[in-house]
Coordinates of C-alpha atoms in Angstrom, one line a residue:
M1326 CA -31.7 48.4 6.5
R1327 CA -34.6 46.8 4.6
D1328 CA -34.7 44.3 1.7
T1329 CA -36.2 46.4 -1.0
E1330 CA -34.2 45.2 -4.0
R1331 CA -36.4 43.0 -6.2
Q1332 CA -35.2 39.4 -6.5
A1333 CA -34.1 38.5 -10.0
A1334 CA -33.6 35.3 -11.9
G1335 CA -30.2 34.8 -13.3
A1336 CA -29.3 31.1 -13.1
K1337 CA -27.8 31.7 -9.6
V1338 CA -27.2 29.2 -7.0
L1339 CA -29.1 30.8 -4.1
W1340 CA -28.7 29.5 -0.6
H1341 CA -32.0 30.8 0.8
F1342 CA -33.6 30.7 4.2
T1343 CA -35.7 32.5 6.7
M1344 CA -33.6 32.4 9.9
S1345 CA -34.0 33.2 13.5
L1346 CA -32.0 36.1 14.9
D1347 CA -29.7 33.6 16.6
G1348 CA -28.9 31.7 13.4
F1349 CA -31.3 28.8 13.3
V1350 CA -33.2 27.9 10.1
A1351 CA -35.3 25.2 11.9
G1352 CA -36.1 24.3 15.4
P1353 CA -35.2 21.1 17.2
D1354 CA -36.1 18.1 15.1
H1355 CA -36.6 20.4 12.1
A1356 CA -39.6 22.1 13.6
M1357 CA -40.9 25.0 11.6
D1358 CA -43.8 26.2 13.8
W1359 CA -41.7 29.1 15.0
M1360 CA -42.4 30.8 11.7
A1361 CA -46.1 31.3 12.4
G1362 CA -46.9 34.9 12.8
I1363 CA -44.0 36.4 11.0
S1364 CA -44.3 38.5 7.8
H1365 CA -42.3 39.4 4.8
R1366 CA -42.4 42.5 2.6
P1367 CA -45.3 42.5 0.2
G1368 CA -44.6 40.7 -3.0
L1369 CA -41.4 38.9 -1.8
V1370 CA -42.8 35.4 -2.0
D1371 CA -44.1 36.1 -5.5
E1372 CA -40.6 37.2 -6.6
Y1373 CA -39.2 33.8 -5.5
V1374 CA -42.0 31.9 -7.2
E1375 CA -41.2 33.8 -10.4
T1376 CA -37.4 33.5 -10.2
T1377 CA -36.9 29.9 -8.9
G1378 CA -36.4 27.3 -11.5
A1379 CA -35.5 24.3 -9.3
V1380 CA -34.9 23.5 -5.6
L1381 CA -32.1 21.4 -4.1
G1382 CA -32.6 20.0 -0.6
G1383 CA -31.2 17.4 1.7
R1384 CA -32.5 14.1 2.8
T1385 CA -32.9 15.0 6.5
G1386 CA -35.1 18.0 5.6
W1387 CA -37.1 15.9 3.1
D1388 CA -37.7 13.2 5.7
H1389 CA -39.1 15.8 8.1
S1390 CA -41.3 17.5 5.5
P1391 CA -41.8 15.3 2.5
D1392 CA -44.1 17.7 0.5
A1393 CA -42.6 19.4 -2.5
G1394 CA -46.0 20.9 -3.2
A1395 CA -45.7 23.1 -0.1
I1396 CA -42.8 25.2 -1.3
Y1397 CA -43.7 28.9 -1.1
G1398 CA -47.1 28.1 0.3
S1399 CA -47.9 25.8 -2.7
A1400 CA -47.5 28.7 -5.1
W1401 CA -44.3 27.3 -6.7
D1402 CA -44.2 24.3 -8.9
G1403 CA -41.0 22.9 -10.4
P1404 CA -38.3 20.3 -10.2
V1405 CA -37.1 19.4 -6.7
F1406 CA -33.9 17.5 -6.1
V1407 CA -33.1 15.8 -2.9
L1408 CA -29.4 14.8 -2.4
T1409 CA -29.0 11.6 -0.4
H1410 CA -26.7 8.7 0.1
H1411 CA -29.6 6.3 0.2
P1412 CA -32.2 7.1 -2.5
E1413 CA -33.6 3.6 -2.4
D1414 CA -35.4 4.1 0.9
A1415 CA -36.5 7.7 0.4
T1416 CA -40.2 8.6 0.6
P1417 CA -41.2 9.4 -3.0
G1418 CA -42.9 12.6 -3.9
A1419 CA -44.4 14.1 -7.1
G1420 CA -41.8 16.2 -9.0
V1421 CA -39.0 15.0 -6.7
T1422 CA -35.8 13.4 -8.0
F1423 CA -33.4 11.8 -5.5
L1424 CA -29.8 12.2 -6.4
S1425 CA -26.9 10.2 -5.1
C1426 CA -23.9 12.1 -6.4
D1427 CA -21.4 14.7 -5.2
P1428 CA -22.8 18.2 -4.4
A1429 CA -21.2 19.8 -7.5
E1430 CA -22.9 17.3 -9.8
A1431 CA -26.2 18.0 -8.0
V1432 CA -25.8 21.7 -8.7
R1433 CA -25.1 21.0 -12.4
I1434 CA -28.2 18.9 -12.6
G1435 CA -30.3 21.4 -10.7
L1436 CA -29.1 24.4 -12.8
A1437 CA -29.8 22.5 -16.0
A1438 CA -33.4 21.8 -14.8
A1439 CA -33.9 25.4 -13.6
G1440 CA -34.0 26.6 -17.2
G1441 CA -32.1 29.9 -16.7
K1442 CA -33.8 30.6 -13.4
N1443 CA -32.3 30.3 -9.9
L1444 CA -31.5 27.0 -8.2
E1445 CA -32.5 27.5 -4.6
V1446 CA -30.6 25.5 -1.9
F1447 CA -32.8 24.6 1.1
S1448 CA -30.3 22.7 3.1
P1449 CA -27.8 24.0 5.7
T1450 CA -25.5 21.0 5.1
I1451 CA -25.5 21.1 1.4
G1452 CA -25.2 24.9 1.4
R1453 CA -22.1 24.6 3.6
Q1454 CA -20.6 22.0 1.2
L1455 CA -21.3 24.2 -1.8
L1456 CA -19.9 27.3 -0.1
A1457 CA -16.6 25.4 0.5
L1458 CA -16.6 24.4 -3.2
G1459 CA -17.2 28.0 -4.3
L1460 CA -20.6 27.1 -5.9
I1461 CA -22.8 29.5 -3.9
D1462 CA -23.5 32.7 -5.8
E1463 CA -25.6 34.4 -3.1
I1464 CA -26.8 33.8 0.4
D1465 CA -30.3 35.2 0.8
L1466 CA -31.5 35.4 4.4
H1467 CA -34.6 36.8 5.9
I1468 CA -34.1 37.3 9.6
A1469 CA -37.1 36.6 11.7
P1470 CA -37.7 38.5 15.0
V1471 CA -37.4 35.4 17.1
L1472 CA -34.7 33.7 19.2
L1473 CA -34.9 29.9 19.1
G1474 CA -31.9 29.0 21.3
D1475 CA -31.8 25.5 19.8
G1476 CA -32.3 23.8 16.4
I1477 CA -30.7 23.5 13.0
R1478 CA -28.1 26.2 12.4
L1479 CA -27.7 27.9 9.0
Y1480 CA -23.9 27.4 9.2
D1481 CA -21.9 25.0 11.3
N1482 CA -18.2 24.5 10.7
P1483 CA -16.4 23.9 14.0
G1484 CA -12.7 24.5 13.7
G1485 CA -13.1 25.9 10.2
E1486 CA -11.8 29.2 8.9
P1487 CA -14.2 32.2 8.8
I1488 CA -15.9 32.8 5.5
R1489 CA -15.9 36.5 4.6
L1490 CA -19.0 37.8 2.7
H1491 CA -19.8 40.9 0.7
Q1492 CA -23.2 42.4 1.1
V1493 CA -25.1 42.7 -2.2
G1494 CA -26.4 46.1 -3.2
E1495 CA -25.3 49.7 -2.8
G1496 CA -22.9 50.9 -0.1
D1497 CA -19.9 49.3 1.6
P1498 CA -20.0 45.6 0.9
T1499 CA -18.2 44.9 4.2
A1500 CA -20.4 46.9 6.4
V1501 CA -22.3 45.2 9.3
V1502 CA -26.1 45.0 9.0
N1503 CA -27.8 46.7 12.0
V1504 CA -30.8 45.0 13.3
R1505 CA -32.8 46.3 16.4
Y1506 CA -35.5 44.5 18.2
R1507 CA -37.3 44.6 21.5
P1508 CA -38.7 41.6 23.3
A1509 CA -42.4 41.4 22.4
T1510 CA -43.3 41.4 26.1
T1511 CA -41.7 44.8 26.6
A1512 CA -44.0 47.8 26.1
A1513 CA -42.8 50.2 23.5
P1514 CA -42.1 53.8 24.8

């Protein structure tokens, strides 16, 4: 199954990540070097640049990569909101607003700033909280052909109930997605 449906703006709250096959969105200590050498379908990044109106992230991610200008390879420019309990000691950044409010209020602020485009959530912790509040419209994942084994998981909720999802697009919305890879060190037949 391939992602061929064009991304569209629609004032959605989009929890969006490239993720390792084993469910990590960042390596240990928020390392992102594991993404070197992976590719996306042609035009995909341009679609996100066009459809994203604002970004909502978390403080831990911001502290590890305090550069709002690097979003989508520096091709996107817009309001970035960082949700934090301690905005007073945050590293400032151009176009970045630090919010100290509940996640639902952060979404309201972000959607208003997005101007009818999507609010992209770039935080596993905030995404989990918004999912529990029923405020995530879509989860948009790009599965990279790599196993990290350690790092920051997309979704952690020990002891919580499973969250059932419906696949967007045509076909059975409850069908599993089949992904097949070979280790890169194995010669193809």
